[in-house]
mmCIF file of C-alpha atoms in Angstrom:
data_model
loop_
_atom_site.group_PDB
_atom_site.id
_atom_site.type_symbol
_atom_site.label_atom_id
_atom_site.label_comp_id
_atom_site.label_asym_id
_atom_site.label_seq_id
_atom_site.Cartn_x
_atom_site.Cartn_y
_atom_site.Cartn_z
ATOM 1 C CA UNK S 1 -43.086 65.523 -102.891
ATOM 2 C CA UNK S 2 -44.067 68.112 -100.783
ATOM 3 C CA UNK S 3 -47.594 67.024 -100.627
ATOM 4 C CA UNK S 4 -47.082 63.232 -99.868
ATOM 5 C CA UNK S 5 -44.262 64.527 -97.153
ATOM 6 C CA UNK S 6 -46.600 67.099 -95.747
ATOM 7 C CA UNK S 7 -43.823 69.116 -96.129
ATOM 8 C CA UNK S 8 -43.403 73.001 -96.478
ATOM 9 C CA UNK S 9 -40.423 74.967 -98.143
ATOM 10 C CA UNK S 10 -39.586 78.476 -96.536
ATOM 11 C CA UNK S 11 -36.829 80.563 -96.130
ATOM 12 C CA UNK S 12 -35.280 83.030 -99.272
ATOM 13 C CA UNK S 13 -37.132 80.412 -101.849
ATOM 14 C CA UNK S 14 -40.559 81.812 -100.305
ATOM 15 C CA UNK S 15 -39.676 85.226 -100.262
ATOM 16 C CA UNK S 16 -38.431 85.034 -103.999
ATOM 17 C CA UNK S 17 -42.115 83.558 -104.694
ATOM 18 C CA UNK S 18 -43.612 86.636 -103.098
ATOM 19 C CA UNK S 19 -41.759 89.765 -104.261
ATOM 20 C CA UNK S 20 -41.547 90.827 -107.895
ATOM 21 C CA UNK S 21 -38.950 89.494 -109.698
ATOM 22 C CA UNK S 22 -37.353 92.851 -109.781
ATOM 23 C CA UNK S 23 -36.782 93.644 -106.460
ATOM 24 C CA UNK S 24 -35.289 90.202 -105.510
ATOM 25 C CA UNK S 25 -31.264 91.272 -106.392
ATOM 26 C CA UNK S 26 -30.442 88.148 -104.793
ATOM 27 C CA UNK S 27 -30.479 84.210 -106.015
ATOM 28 C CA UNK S 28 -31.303 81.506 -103.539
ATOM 29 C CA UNK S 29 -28.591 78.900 -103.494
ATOM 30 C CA UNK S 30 -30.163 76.576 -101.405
ATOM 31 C CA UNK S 31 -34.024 75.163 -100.986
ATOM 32 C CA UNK S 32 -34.924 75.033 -96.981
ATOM 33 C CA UNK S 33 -37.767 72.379 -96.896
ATOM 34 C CA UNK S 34 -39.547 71.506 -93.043
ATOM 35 C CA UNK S 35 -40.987 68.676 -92.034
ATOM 36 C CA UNK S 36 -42.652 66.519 -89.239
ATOM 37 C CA UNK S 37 -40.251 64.035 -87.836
ATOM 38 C CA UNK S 38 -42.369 60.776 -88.697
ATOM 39 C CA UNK S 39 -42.225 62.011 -92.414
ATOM 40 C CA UNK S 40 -38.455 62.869 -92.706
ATOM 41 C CA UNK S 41 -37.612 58.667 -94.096
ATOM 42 C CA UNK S 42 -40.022 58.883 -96.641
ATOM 43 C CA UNK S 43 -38.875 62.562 -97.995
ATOM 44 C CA UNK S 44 -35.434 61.214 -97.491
ATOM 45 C CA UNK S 45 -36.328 58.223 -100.091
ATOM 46 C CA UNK S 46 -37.304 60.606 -102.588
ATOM 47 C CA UNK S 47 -34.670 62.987 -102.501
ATOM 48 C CA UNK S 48 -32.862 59.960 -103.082
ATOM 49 C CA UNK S 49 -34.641 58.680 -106.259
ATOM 50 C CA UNK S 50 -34.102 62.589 -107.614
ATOM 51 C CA UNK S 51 -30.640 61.963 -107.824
ATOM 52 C CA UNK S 52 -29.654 64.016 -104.058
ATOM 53 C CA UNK S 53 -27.504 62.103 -101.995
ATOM 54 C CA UNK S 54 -26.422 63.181 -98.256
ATOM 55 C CA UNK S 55 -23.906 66.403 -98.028
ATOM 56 C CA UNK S 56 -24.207 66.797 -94.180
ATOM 57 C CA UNK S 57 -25.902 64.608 -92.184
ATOM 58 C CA UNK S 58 -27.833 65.411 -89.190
ATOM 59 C CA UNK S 59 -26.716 68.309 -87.704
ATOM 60 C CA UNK S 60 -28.445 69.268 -84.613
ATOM 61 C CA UNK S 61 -27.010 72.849 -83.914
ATOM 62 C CA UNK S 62 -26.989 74.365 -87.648
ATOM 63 C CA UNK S 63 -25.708 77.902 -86.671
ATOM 64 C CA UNK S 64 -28.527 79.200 -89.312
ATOM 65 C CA UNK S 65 -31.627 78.013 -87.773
ATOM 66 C CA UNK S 66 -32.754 78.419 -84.209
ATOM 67 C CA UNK S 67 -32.127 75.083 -82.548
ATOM 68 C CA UNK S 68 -35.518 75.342 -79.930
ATOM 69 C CA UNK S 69 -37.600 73.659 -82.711
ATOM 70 C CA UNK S 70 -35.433 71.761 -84.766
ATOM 71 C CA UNK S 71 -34.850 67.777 -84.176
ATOM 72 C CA UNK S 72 -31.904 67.849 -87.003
ATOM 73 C CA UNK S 73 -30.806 69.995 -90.696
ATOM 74 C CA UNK S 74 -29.722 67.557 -93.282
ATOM 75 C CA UNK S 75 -27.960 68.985 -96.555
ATOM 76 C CA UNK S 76 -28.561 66.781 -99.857
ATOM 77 C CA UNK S 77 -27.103 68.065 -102.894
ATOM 78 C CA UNK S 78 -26.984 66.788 -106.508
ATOM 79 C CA UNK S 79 -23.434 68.323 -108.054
ATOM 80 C CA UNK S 80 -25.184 71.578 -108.444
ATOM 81 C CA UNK S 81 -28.144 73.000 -106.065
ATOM 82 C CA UNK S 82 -28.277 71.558 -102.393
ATOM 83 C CA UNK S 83 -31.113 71.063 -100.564
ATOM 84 C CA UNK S 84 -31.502 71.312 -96.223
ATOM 85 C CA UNK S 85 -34.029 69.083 -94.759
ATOM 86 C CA UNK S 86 -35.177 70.609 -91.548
ATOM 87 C CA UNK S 87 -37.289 68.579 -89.193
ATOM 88 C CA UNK S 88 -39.331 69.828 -86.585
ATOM 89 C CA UNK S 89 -39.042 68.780 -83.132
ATOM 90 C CA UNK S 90 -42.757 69.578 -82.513
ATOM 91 C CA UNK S 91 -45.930 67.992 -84.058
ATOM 92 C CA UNK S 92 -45.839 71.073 -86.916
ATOM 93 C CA UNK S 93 -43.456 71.386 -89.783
ATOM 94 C CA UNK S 94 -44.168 75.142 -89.093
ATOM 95 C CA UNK S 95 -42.763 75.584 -85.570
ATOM 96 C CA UNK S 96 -39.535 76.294 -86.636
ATOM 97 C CA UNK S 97 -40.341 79.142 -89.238
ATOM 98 C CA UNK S 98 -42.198 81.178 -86.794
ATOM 99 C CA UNK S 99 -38.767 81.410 -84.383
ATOM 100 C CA UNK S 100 -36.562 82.837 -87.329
ATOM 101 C CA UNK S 101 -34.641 86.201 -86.596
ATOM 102 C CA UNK S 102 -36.469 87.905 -89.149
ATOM 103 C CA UNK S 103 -40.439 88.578 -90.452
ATOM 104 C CA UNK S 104 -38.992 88.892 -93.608
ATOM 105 C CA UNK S 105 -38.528 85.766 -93.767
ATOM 106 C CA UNK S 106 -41.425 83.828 -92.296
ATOM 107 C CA UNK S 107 -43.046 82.987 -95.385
ATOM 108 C CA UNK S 108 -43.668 79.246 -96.821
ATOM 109 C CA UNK S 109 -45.261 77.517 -99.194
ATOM 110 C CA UNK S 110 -46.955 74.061 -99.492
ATOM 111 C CA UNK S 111 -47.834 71.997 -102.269
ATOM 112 C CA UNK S 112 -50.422 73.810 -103.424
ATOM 113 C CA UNK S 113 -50.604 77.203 -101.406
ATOM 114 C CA UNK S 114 -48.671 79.939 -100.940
ATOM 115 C CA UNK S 115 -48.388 81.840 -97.285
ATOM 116 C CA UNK S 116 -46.924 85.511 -96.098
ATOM 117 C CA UNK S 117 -46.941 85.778 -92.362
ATOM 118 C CA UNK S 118 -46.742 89.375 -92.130
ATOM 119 C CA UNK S 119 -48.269 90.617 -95.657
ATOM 120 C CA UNK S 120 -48.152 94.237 -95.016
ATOM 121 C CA UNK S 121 -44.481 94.365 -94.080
ATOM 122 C CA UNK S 122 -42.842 92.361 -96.536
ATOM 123 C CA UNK S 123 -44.656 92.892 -99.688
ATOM 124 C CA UNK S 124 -43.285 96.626 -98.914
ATOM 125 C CA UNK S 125 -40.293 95.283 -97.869
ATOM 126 C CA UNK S 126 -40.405 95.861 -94.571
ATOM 127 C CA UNK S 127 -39.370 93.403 -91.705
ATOM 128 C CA UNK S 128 -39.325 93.329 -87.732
ATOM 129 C CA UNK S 129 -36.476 91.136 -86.068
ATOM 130 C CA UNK S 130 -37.837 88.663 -84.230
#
């Protein structure tokens, strides 16, 4: 999915993939997936065929994300996780990750690689605010 969507997932999901399963006292309720505008229908369609349907539709100033980047968050859900489609305003999936409030957090992965933005701060668990 994320592949065919050139799509990215980032946000606590990332972070979780990065730090020892030890030191994450937190679960991540949600999955935060990014994506370029022109590729939002067809990501839509297979959220859809996995059983996600539309929770919130199209909000354009989600008080969690800065809005600078951001065309629109949808929330899908499926009874039990939920999932927020963000798409990016700019020509990268990736715009909107570098303008979160937190280094911590600036970590993504695609369908095939994993990335940490800042290394050397948060695999000692260490962030700047942005």
């Amino acid at each position: 999915m994320l592949s065919a969507c050139d799509a990215v997932v980032s946000g606590s999901a990332a972070l979780r993939m990065l730090l020892p399963a030890n030191s994450c006292n937190w679960s991540s309720s949600d999955l935060d997936i990014y994506v370029l505008y022109n590729s939002q229908p067809q990501l839509y369609n297979l959220l859809s065929k996995h059983q996600y349907n539309i929770v919130r539709k199209g909000c354009t100033n989600h008080n969690n994300y800065s809005p600078s980047t951001i065309f629109t968050v949808t929330t899908f859900g499926n009874g039990q996780r939920h999932i927020d489609v963000i798409v990016s305003k700019t020509s990268s999936a990736l715009s909107p990750i570098f303008q979160f409030h937190s280094t911590a957090i600036m970590n993504f992965f695609t369908a095939n690689s994993l990335f940490c933005v800042y290394p050397s701060l948060t695999l000692h668990h260490r962030a700047l605010i942005n």
